[in-house]
Structure formats: C-alpha cells, structure tokens
Amino acid sequence: MIVAESKPIKELLEMVKDFKKILVVGCKGCVTVCNVGGAKEVGILASSLRIHGRKEGRDVVVGEHTLERQCDPEYIDELEEIVGDYDAVISIACGVGPQFLSERYPEKKVFPGVNTKFMGGAVEHGVWAERCAGCGTCAIHLFGGLCPIARCSKSLLNGPCGGSSHGKCEISKDVDCIWDMIVNKMTEQGRLSELLEFRPPKSWTTARDGGPRKMIREELVK
Amino acid sequence: MDDFKPQIVAFCCSNCASSAAKVSHGMKKALPDNIKLIQVPCTGRIETLHLLKPFEEGADGVYVAGCQEDSCQYISGITKAAKRVKQVKDILEGLGIEPERIDVFQMSAGKGQEFVEVANRMVDTVKGLGPVPTA
Amino acid sequence: MSELKAGSNLEKVLRAGHFAFTGECGPPQGANVEHLIEKGNHLKGVVDAVNVTDNQTAVVRMSSWAASLILLEHGIEPNFQMVCRDRNRLAIQSDILGAYSMGLRNMLCLSGDHQSFGNHPESKNVYDIDSMQLIHTVKTMRDEGKFLNGSDVDVAPKFFIGAASNPFAEPFDFRVYRLAKKIDAGADFVQTQCIYNMDKFREFMKRAVDMGLHEKCYILAGVTPMKSVGMALYMSKQVPGMDVPESLIKRLRGAGKGKVAEEGIKFALEQIEEFKEMEGVAGVHLMAIEWEHKVPEIAERAGVLPRPVV
Ligand code: SF4
Ligand code: SF4
C-alpha cells in the first residue's frame, strides 16, 4: 500500500486559516489501512478544525466525506453535489487524491492533509516500512526476493557497503541493512554464487528518472 | 475565576471505575456535579474522536478513568486508552489548547475514595487553566 | 613485464615489488589552498601517493579533483578519490576524463558515506551507480575505450584503479568475496579500512590469499594511529563498520596521561612491522587524520624511508 502520515495540525491550520467552509475528504484505500486518511481520521481532523474555530471565535463549518477511492475519477464525481458548499478542500488521501480533486474541481482550493511517504506494508501493528521504490523493472529475484533499490540507503546493486554493521545500516541503528539480509538469505538458499556475479548499472529510464510515467493498457482503453 | 465551573466529561470503565463510582456514592462522597459521567464497557473502546468531541461541544476538560493495567478484563484496554489520550494531548497542543485538559487515571474497582479524589483533582487542574478560550 | 596500466608512481612502486606506503589528505572546507599545500608538504617524499578524499563523511570540501591537481602541481602524487553519492553517470564519466586529462593517474572508487552523516543531510542522494560499477566503468573506459553506453571514448583515460575494502564490516564471511568481486570488476589495488582488530584481519588476509586475490591485486593495509582514548571510543562506538578491540582501548588507557598518542603510534608501528611480513599485503595506507605532520616521523620509525624512486 501507499503509506502516509498526517500533517501536523499546526501546518494544516496555517494552510486553511483564511477559509470558513472546509471540506475534509478521506479515502477508503491505502490511507484507511494505514490509519491516516479514512473516515475515522476525517472525523478527527474535522473535529480538530471545529475545536480550533471555536477557540478562535471563528464560525468555521467543516464538512466530512470519505470516498471509496480518490485515485479513480468515477468515485470523485460523488463530490459534485457537496463540494460547492465549501471554499477549501483538505484531502487526506495520498498525494494522488488532492491532485485528482483539484483536476476535477479546478475552481476549488485543494490542500494536502497528509505527507505521502512510501510504498510498503505493516511490519507490526502500528509500524509500516518501505518495500518498493517503483523502479519500473523489478529484479528482486536476483536478491533473494529483497529489494536493494528501495531498502538499501544507497540503492547498491553490488552490496553490502563497508558501513554494514550488526545487521544494521550505517545511517542508523533503526534501519536494517538489507544487504546483510540479502547475503544471509542467499547463503541459506545456497545461492551465494549468484551474488558474486557483477550487476551492471541499472537503467533508470523506467523509474521516475525517466520522466513522469504513464501506463496504457490498450485492451482496457475505451 | 472563582466562580468558573468547568465542564468536564469523564469516560469510565463499567468494570472498575464505575463500580468505584457506586461505592463512592454509597459512601456519600458525591462527585462534583459538573462532571458528566459516560460509562463504557472498556476504556479500550474509546476512540480518539470520542475524546475530542466533548471539546467541540464546549467541554473544558476530559478524562478517562479505567482499571489498573493488570486488572483489565480486556487485557490492554487502559493501555490503549492512554495512547489515545496521548494522541489527543498532541492534537490539543497543535490547536493551541493546554494538553493538561485531558488525562487518564487508573484505579481499582471499589475504591470510591480514589474515584472522587481523581474527579476533584481534574476539576482543580481545569479550574487552574480556566475555560477553553472562545476568543 | 607487461605494460603499465597507467604509469603512476604508485603503480610503478608496487610493480617493482616495493612495500608501498600511501597517505591521505582531506581538502579544506573552503578555498584555503595554502593549508592544503602545507598538509601535502608533510607527506611529500614520505609516501608514494596521497589519497585526496571526496567530500569525506559527506561534508562539503574543495572538490577532490581540484585538490588533487593542486597537490600534483606541488610534486605530490595524488590518489584521486571519487564517491558515487554526489554524481550521476554523466558527471562521473566526464570527471574521469577531466581528471585524467589534467594529469591524475590514480583513482580510488568508493560508494561514499551516506549524506545523512554530513553537513548537508537534506541533499538528494544520487547513487546512480555503485562503487563496483564505478570500478568497472573506469576499467571499461581505460581498457576498452568505451563509455557506459557502449560508445567510443576519444582517447581513453588510463587510471590505476583503486578500491576500498572493509574486512570488519558485516557479514564477515562475505567480505572477501566482495573484494574478489571488486578485483574482477577492475580494481588494480585495494586500500582497506583502518585495521585495529589484527586477529580478524589475519583471518581475512588468509582467506584472500587462499583465493589468490593478492596475485591479482595489490592489497594495502589501512592504518590510522589513535591519538587519544576518546578517539578510540568514538571509533568503536560511532563509526559504522569499525572494529576497535577492547584490548586496544585498555592498552591506550594504560599508557597514562600525556602518553596515549605515543602508545597509539607504537601500536601502529607494530602493525606496520607485521604487515611487512604478512603474506598478501603489498603495502600500508596510512590515514593520519588531521595529523599529517606526524607522518614523516611515523614513516621514519616504521623504516619505510626513503621512498623508492622508480
Ligand atoms: S526492484 Fe524496483 S519494482 Fe522491484 S521492489 Fe525494488 S523498486 Fe520495486
Ligand atoms: S549499510 Fe547496508 S543498507 Fe546501508 S547503505 Fe550499506 S549496504 Fe546499503
């Protein structure tokens, strides 16, 4: 899933300080699963904005709505009826959501309510970790099913570097050295010789470095 | 500020805190009447939004009274509640409101005395802070 | 004797079978050319080549190629370092050409410390290619006259290619294989991380020799004399991939007030003595960090002077 975190409430208050009618829009996709952008969080943010409005003596009207997904135009249409009543929209979906909203409702001021962080998953309750950097040409089978592009701090394809220590990355004791894991796993699987092969420079053309990406599936295009 | 009567909402676990409330009642140790008691089956079930809502509606303080960690029937109810209280403290702080306006207390079933003490303590704290400003 | 690969002094010294002795010099955090020359002059004639670090520990300094050229102008042979953190493959290849064109002949290929260590942690990290691929790039440009995209290089840059090896990083068992991989990729010489744990290094070298790596590549053992107990503690606790045994810290502590630095030098000298005899070790790389003025004394006491003229 796409993992995000709530923006600090102070930052959001500053963003919408000039608006009195604010619509908070959530998403039932990834951000619901990682507890930052679902109906619950819409409620919390909306309530916070109201409490603040009350404290400041400002008559703030805060609407709440949670869409099935914000990354699909068909669900965004649902806002058509209500969005007109508001001056500002805070989307607490991943970075895709507020962009789809501002494209669909060009006259509205749309604000991002979360910081979108990475593609990853829950490693334990309340803890998420990055797994994929969307490089566009997956090759994790060469590395014991572990991704050095997303998970090595230097994206080394011929690791580990000289900073790997006690299974941790040189940048922090809180970060696992993925290359330590790759070497151990490949050794356990009796595939060490594969790691001795030189991996040539990667083509980043399929990654973001190649420019903004698009995917077209002819058989689905209407 | 002496005549300020803070509006306080208390969420109480029906297993321990509320039974403590009953006992305290029996002991004729009345709870201050500006405290609105909301009984919940387990404090672990209180959502963040439940804790925020009273502020939206004009409360000056909120607290959760639950069991001791080791006596919670639902294992980690009070621990969960404490984390949510912490979350709301952070939100309040971000909103420029004193985080001391929300708190969590743990008590044993049947300790009526303790229950009243906690209520009074909360009233005092919030009195000290004054009402949530409404500019 | 086959043709020299680059013809640098370092290459010639090693090729002639001498025990090599290299030093290190960090460029200034500014344009303080004088200070750089002063540091370089301490090393002049005392070492065979001077490593010039490239934004070491991710702290911005004068560019390594520029500092290398300044040293070269003053009669000191540089070992130009390049890290993969700050440049993509375009900049890397053009810098290789530029550095060679200006007369640099040794080049050490590194991944580089992550920028989060340094003084611009906000920066973007490049890592378009890694150190292994950098070694291979320099070799391909030199031996095949090809850029990474396969097109021809108009006059190939001839570098004596260096790589780093850290026998003390983990996983230990893989380290010697990684060294082998670097040699296959094109490393002509290797300088190791600072060695303090001699037992571990002996084991590492034994494995390297068993694999015949010392016959394919010159291995220079890294030595950094400890200046103080504080430095030893810092190295052992704060520097990832550094292995400082408790016994050494104890020994430094035992030296008593005012004598710790001398004890550190003594330990380094004992190491150098052992390296001279150790199978597979072709020389020593002395990294006397901000202690350049001590290098002549250490070299003298280590009995590596005068340096051979080849
Ligand atoms: S190799 Fe690329 S696509 Fe595969 S997990 Fe890593 S970043 Fe994602
Ligand atoms: S320590 Fe491991 S994860 Fe960190 S940069 Fe080095 S190889 Fe990559």
PDB file of N, CA and C in Angstrom, chain C residues 23-43 49-68 70-71 76 78-81 285-293 295:
ATOM      1  N   GLY C  23      49.507   7.845   1.791  1.00  0.00           N
ATOM      2  CA  GLY C  23      48.964   8.719   2.828  1.00  0.00           C
ATOM      3  C   GLY C  23      47.612   9.272   2.427  1.00  0.00           C
ATOM      4  N   GLU C  24      47.132  10.161   3.252  1.00  0.00           N
ATOM      5  CA  GLU C  24      45.805  10.701   2.973  1.00  0.00           C
ATOM      6  C   GLU C  24      45.727  12.163   3.377  1.00  0.00           C
ATOM      7  N   CYS C  25      44.925  12.902   2.618  1.00  0.00           N
ATOM      8  CA  CYS C  25      44.811  14.328   2.869  1.00  0.00           C
ATOM      9  C   CYS C  25      43.402  14.780   2.509  1.00  0.00           C
ATOM     10  N   GLY C  26      42.732  15.381   3.472  1.00  0.00           N
ATOM     11  CA  GLY C  26      41.384  15.873   3.205  1.00  0.00           C
ATOM     12  C   GLY C  26      41.449  17.303   2.707  1.00  0.00           C
ATOM     13  N   PRO C  27      40.794  17.624   1.594  1.00  0.00           N
ATOM     14  CA  PRO C  27      40.772  19.007   1.107  1.00  0.00           C
ATOM     15  C   PRO C  27      40.117  19.931   2.130  1.00  0.00           C
ATOM     16  N   PRO C  28      40.425  21.233   2.042  1.00  0.00           N
ATOM     17  CA  PRO C  28      39.889  22.163   3.039  1.00  0.00           C
ATOM     18  C   PRO C  28      38.394  22.418   2.860  1.00  0.00           C
ATOM     19  N   GLN C  29      37.764  22.850   3.954  1.00  0.00           N
ATOM     20  CA  GLN C  29      36.360  23.254   3.865  1.00  0.00           C
ATOM     21  C   GLN C  29      36.333  24.719   3.449  1.00  0.00           C
ATOM     22  N   GLY C  30      36.802  24.955   2.280  1.00  0.00           N
ATOM     23  CA  GLY C  30      36.931  26.309   1.777  1.00  0.00           C
ATOM     24  C   GLY C  30      37.982  26.298   0.695  1.00  0.00           C
ATOM     25  N   ALA C  31      38.426  27.482   0.307  1.00  0.00           N
ATOM     26  CA  ALA C  31      39.411  27.558  -0.761  1.00  0.00           C
ATOM     27  C   ALA C  31      40.800  27.809  -0.189  1.00  0.00           C
ATOM     28  N   ASN C  32      41.049  27.281   0.979  1.00  0.00           N
ATOM     29  CA  ASN C  32      42.330  27.505   1.644  1.00  0.00           C
ATOM     30  C   ASN C  32      43.430  26.637   1.010  1.00  0.00           C
ATOM     31  N   VAL C  33      43.934  27.125  -0.098  1.00  0.00           N
ATOM     32  CA  VAL C  33      44.935  26.386  -0.861  1.00  0.00           C
ATOM     33  C   VAL C  33      46.222  26.222  -0.051  1.00  0.00           C
ATOM     34  N   GLU C  34      46.577  27.290   0.657  1.00  0.00           N
ATOM     35  CA  GLU C  34      47.809  27.240   1.436  1.00  0.00           C
ATOM     36  C   GLU C  34      47.827  26.102   2.442  1.00  0.00           C
ATOM     37  N   HIS C  35      46.713  25.974   3.132  1.00  0.00           N
ATOM     38  CA  HIS C  35      46.634  24.934   4.153  1.00  0.00           C
ATOM     39  C   HIS C  35      46.751  23.552   3.512  1.00  0.00           C
ATOM     40  N   LEU C  36      46.118  23.425   2.356  1.00  0.00           N
ATOM     41  CA  LEU C  36      46.177  22.149   1.642  1.00  0.00           C
ATOM     42  C   LEU C  36      47.617  21.823   1.267  1.00  0.00           C
ATOM     43  N   ILE C  37      48.312  22.825   0.750  1.00  0.00           N
ATOM     44  CA  ILE C  37      49.702  22.605   0.342  1.00  0.00           C
ATOM     45  C   ILE C  37      50.571  22.274   1.554  1.00  0.00           C
ATOM     46  N   GLU C  38      50.291  22.982   2.644  1.00  0.00           N
ATOM     47  CA  GLU C  38      51.047  22.730   3.867  1.00  0.00           C
ATOM     48  C   GLU C  38      50.870  21.281   4.325  1.00  0.00           C
ATOM     49  N   LYS C  39      49.606  20.824   4.308  1.00  0.00           N
ATOM     50  CA  LYS C  39      49.362  19.428   4.700  1.00  0.00           C
ATOM     51  C   LYS C  39      50.053  18.474   3.735  1.00  0.00           C
ATOM     52  N   GLY C  40      49.938  18.811   2.444  1.00  0.00           N
ATOM     53  CA  GLY C  40      50.541  17.962   1.421  1.00  0.00           C
ATOM     54  C   GLY C  40      52.048  17.879   1.577  1.00  0.00           C
ATOM     55  N   ASN C  41      52.655  19.014   1.929  1.00  0.00           N
ATOM     56  CA  ASN C  41      54.113  19.041   2.044  1.00  0.00           C
ATOM     57  C   ASN C  41      54.649  18.128   3.140  1.00  0.00           C
ATOM     58  N   HIS C  42      53.833  17.926   4.179  1.00  0.00           N
ATOM     59  CA  HIS C  42      54.253  16.978   5.218  1.00  0.00           C
ATOM     60  C   HIS C  42      54.417  15.577   4.628  1.00  0.00           C
ATOM     61  N   LEU C  43      53.643  15.309   3.598  1.00  0.00           N
ATOM     62  CA  LEU C  43      53.619  13.956   3.040  1.00  0.00           C
ATOM     63  C   LEU C  43      54.583  13.791   1.866  1.00  0.00           C
ATOM     64  N   ALA C  49      51.910   7.978  -2.705  1.00  0.00           N
ATOM     65  CA  ALA C  49      50.768   8.697  -3.261  1.00  0.00           C
ATOM     66  C   ALA C  49      49.899   9.148  -2.100  1.00  0.00           C
ATOM     67  N   VAL C  50      49.148  10.221  -2.327  1.00  0.00           N
ATOM     68  CA  VAL C  50      48.299  10.762  -1.272  1.00  0.00           C
ATOM     69  C   VAL C  50      46.835  10.676  -1.697  1.00  0.00           C
ATOM     70  N   ASN C  51      46.053   9.959  -0.923  1.00  0.00           N
ATOM     71  CA  ASN C  51      44.619   9.911  -1.219  1.00  0.00           C
ATOM     72  C   ASN C  51      44.011  11.278  -0.962  1.00  0.00           C
ATOM     73  N   VAL C  52      43.246  11.756  -1.917  1.00  0.00           N
ATOM     74  CA  VAL C  52      42.566  13.026  -1.725  1.00  0.00           C
ATOM     75  C   VAL C  52      41.078  12.716  -1.653  1.00  0.00           C
ATOM     76  N   THR C  53      40.522  12.940  -0.480  1.00  0.00           N
ATOM     77  CA  THR C  53      39.158  12.480  -0.224  1.00  0.00           C
ATOM     78  C   THR C  53      38.119  13.339  -0.945  1.00  0.00           C
ATOM     79  N   ASP C  54      36.988  12.716  -1.198  1.00  0.00           N
ATOM     80  CA  ASP C  54      35.909  13.339  -1.965  1.00  0.00           C
ATOM     81  C   ASP C  54      34.716  13.600  -1.043  1.00  0.00           C
ATOM     82  N   ASN C  55      34.607  14.841  -0.577  1.00  0.00           N
ATOM     83  CA  ASN C  55      33.528  15.185   0.360  1.00  0.00           C
ATOM     84  C   ASN C  55      33.359  14.097   1.417  1.00  0.00           C
ATOM     85  N   GLN C  56      34.474  13.807   2.034  1.00  0.00           N
ATOM     86  CA  GLN C  56      34.531  12.741   3.029  1.00  0.00           C
ATOM     87  C   GLN C  56      33.518  12.942   4.150  1.00  0.00           C
ATOM     88  N   THR C  57      32.939  11.865   4.617  1.00  0.00           N
ATOM     89  CA  THR C  57      31.851  11.856   5.592  1.00  0.00           C
ATOM     90  C   THR C  57      30.732  12.827   5.187  1.00  0.00           C
ATOM     91  N   ALA C  58      30.613  13.003   3.877  1.00  0.00           N
ATOM     92  CA  ALA C  58      29.527  13.820   3.332  1.00  0.00           C
ATOM     93  C   ALA C  58      29.548  15.265   3.830  1.00  0.00           C
ATOM     94  N   VAL C  59      30.761  15.750   4.086  1.00  0.00           N
ATOM     95  CA  VAL C  59      30.930  17.152   4.451  1.00  0.00           C
ATOM     96  C   VAL C  59      31.507  17.863   3.223  1.00  0.00           C
ATOM     97  N   VAL C  60      30.927  19.010   2.869  1.00  0.00           N
ATOM     98  CA  VAL C  60      31.384  19.710   1.679  1.00  0.00           C
ATOM     99  C   VAL C  60      32.795  20.241   1.852  1.00  0.00           C
ATOM    100  N   ARG C  61      33.627  19.911   0.896  1.00  0.00           N
ATOM    101  CA  ARG C  61      35.012  20.381   0.875  1.00  0.00           C
ATOM    102  C   ARG C  61      35.379  20.713  -0.558  1.00  0.00           C
ATOM    103  N   MET C  62      36.550  21.278  -0.712  1.00  0.00           N
ATOM    104  CA  MET C  62      37.048  21.537  -2.061  1.00  0.00           C
ATOM    105  C   MET C  62      37.001  20.216  -2.837  1.00  0.00           C
ATOM    106  N   SER C  63      36.620  20.315  -4.118  1.00  0.00           N
ATOM    107  CA  SER C  63      36.448  19.078  -4.883  1.00  0.00           C
ATOM    108  C   SER C  63      37.747  18.289  -4.936  1.00  0.00           C
ATOM    109  N   SER C  64      37.599  16.964  -4.914  1.00  0.00           N
ATOM    110  CA  SER C  64      38.783  16.118  -4.804  1.00  0.00           C
ATOM    111  C   SER C  64      39.681  16.237  -6.027  1.00  0.00           C
ATOM    112  N   TRP C  65      39.088  16.430  -7.208  1.00  0.00           N
ATOM    113  CA  TRP C  65      39.971  16.543  -8.378  1.00  0.00           C
ATOM    114  C   TRP C  65      40.783  17.834  -8.340  1.00  0.00           C
ATOM    115  N   ALA C  66      40.140  18.911  -7.863  1.00  0.00           N
ATOM    116  CA  ALA C  66      40.864  20.190  -7.809  1.00  0.00           C
ATOM    117  C   ALA C  66      41.992  20.120  -6.781  1.00  0.00           C
ATOM    118  N   ALA C  67      41.672  19.573  -5.617  1.00  0.00           N
ATOM    119  CA  ALA C  67      42.705  19.446  -4.584  1.00  0.00           C
ATOM    120  C   ALA C  67      43.812  18.506  -5.058  1.00  0.00           C
ATOM    121  N   SER C  68      43.424  17.482  -5.798  1.00  0.00           N
ATOM    122  CA  SER C  68      44.428  16.557  -6.340  1.00  0.00           C
ATOM    123  C   SER C  68      45.384  17.293  -7.272  1.00  0.00           C
ATOM    124  N   ILE C  70      46.123  20.445  -7.286  1.00  0.00           N
ATOM    125  CA  ILE C  70      46.990  21.360  -6.541  1.00  0.00           C
ATOM    126  C   ILE C  70      48.185  20.598  -5.968  1.00  0.00           C
ATOM    127  N   LEU C  71      47.896  19.417  -5.408  1.00  0.00           N
ATOM    128  CA  LEU C  71      48.993  18.613  -4.865  1.00  0.00           C
ATOM    129  C   LEU C  71      49.950  18.199  -5.985  1.00  0.00           C
ATOM    130  N   ILE C  76      53.417  16.269  -5.581  1.00  0.00           N
ATOM    131  CA  ILE C  76      52.916  15.177  -4.735  1.00  0.00           C
ATOM    132  C   ILE C  76      51.947  14.362  -5.584  1.00  0.00           C
ATOM    133  N   PRO C  78      48.821  12.454  -6.319  1.00  0.00           N
ATOM    134  CA  PRO C  78      47.537  12.229  -5.664  1.00  0.00           C
ATOM    135  C   PRO C  78      46.917  10.886  -6.048  1.00  0.00           C
ATOM    136  N   ASN C  79      46.095  10.409  -5.148  1.00  0.00           N
ATOM    137  CA  ASN C  79      45.222   9.291  -5.454  1.00  0.00           C
ATOM    138  C   ASN C  79      43.819   9.871  -5.368  1.00  0.00           C
ATOM    139  N   PHE C  80      43.317  10.213  -6.528  1.00  0.00           N
ATOM    140  CA  PHE C  80      42.049  10.934  -6.647  1.00  0.00           C
ATOM    141  C   PHE C  80      40.885  10.024  -6.254  1.00  0.00           C
ATOM    142  N   GLN C  81      40.146  10.433  -5.226  1.00  0.00           N
ATOM    143  CA  GLN C  81      39.005   9.621  -4.778  1.00  0.00           C
ATOM    144  C   GLN C  81      37.712  10.118  -5.403  1.00  0.00           C
ATOM    145  N   HIS C 285      48.449   1.762   3.892  1.00  0.00           N
ATOM    146  CA  HIS C 285      47.815   3.050   3.630  1.00  0.00           C
ATOM    147  C   HIS C 285      47.631   3.727   4.977  1.00  0.00           C
ATOM    148  N   LEU C 286      48.389   4.797   5.198  1.00  0.00           N
ATOM    149  CA  LEU C 286      48.368   5.468   6.493  1.00  0.00           C
ATOM    150  C   LEU C 286      47.418   6.659   6.453  1.00  0.00           C
ATOM    151  N   MET C 287      46.358   6.533   7.216  1.00  0.00           N
ATOM    152  CA  MET C 287      45.388   7.629   7.273  1.00  0.00           C
ATOM    153  C   MET C 287      45.566   8.341   8.600  1.00  0.00           C
ATOM    154  N   ALA C 288      46.457   9.312   8.624  1.00  0.00           N
ATOM    155  CA  ALA C 288      46.682  10.068   9.849  1.00  0.00           C
ATOM    156  C   ALA C 288      45.806  11.309   9.759  1.00  0.00           C
ATOM    157  N   ILE C 289      44.579  11.151  10.232  1.00  0.00           N
ATOM    158  CA  ILE C 289      43.575  12.190  10.051  1.00  0.00           C
ATOM    159  C   ILE C 289      43.935  13.440  10.851  1.00  0.00           C
ATOM    160  N   GLU C 290      44.064  14.562  10.161  1.00  0.00           N
ATOM    161  CA  GLU C 290      44.488  15.827  10.775  1.00  0.00           C
ATOM    162  C   GLU C 290      45.746  15.638  11.638  1.00  0.00           C
ATOM    163  N   TRP C 291      46.612  14.812  11.149  1.00  0.00           N
ATOM    164  CA  TRP C 291      47.848  14.539  11.881  1.00  0.00           C
ATOM    165  C   TRP C 291      48.966  14.369  10.854  1.00  0.00           C
ATOM    166  N   GLU C 292      48.785  15.069   9.732  1.00  0.00           N
ATOM    167  CA  GLU C 292      49.708  14.908   8.614  1.00  0.00           C
ATOM    168  C   GLU C 292      51.152  15.174   9.029  1.00  0.00           C
ATOM    169  N   HIS C 293      51.336  16.143   9.938  1.00  0.00           N
ATOM    170  CA  HIS C 293      52.707  16.496  10.311  1.00  0.00           C
ATOM    171  C   HIS C 293      53.417  15.365  11.055  1.00  0.00           C
ATOM    172  N   VAL C 295      53.265  12.254  10.027  1.00  0.00           N
ATOM    173  CA  VAL C 295      53.541  11.162   9.091  1.00  0.00           C
ATOM    174  C   VAL C 295      55.040  10.955   8.851  1.00  0.00           C
TER     175      VAL C 295
END
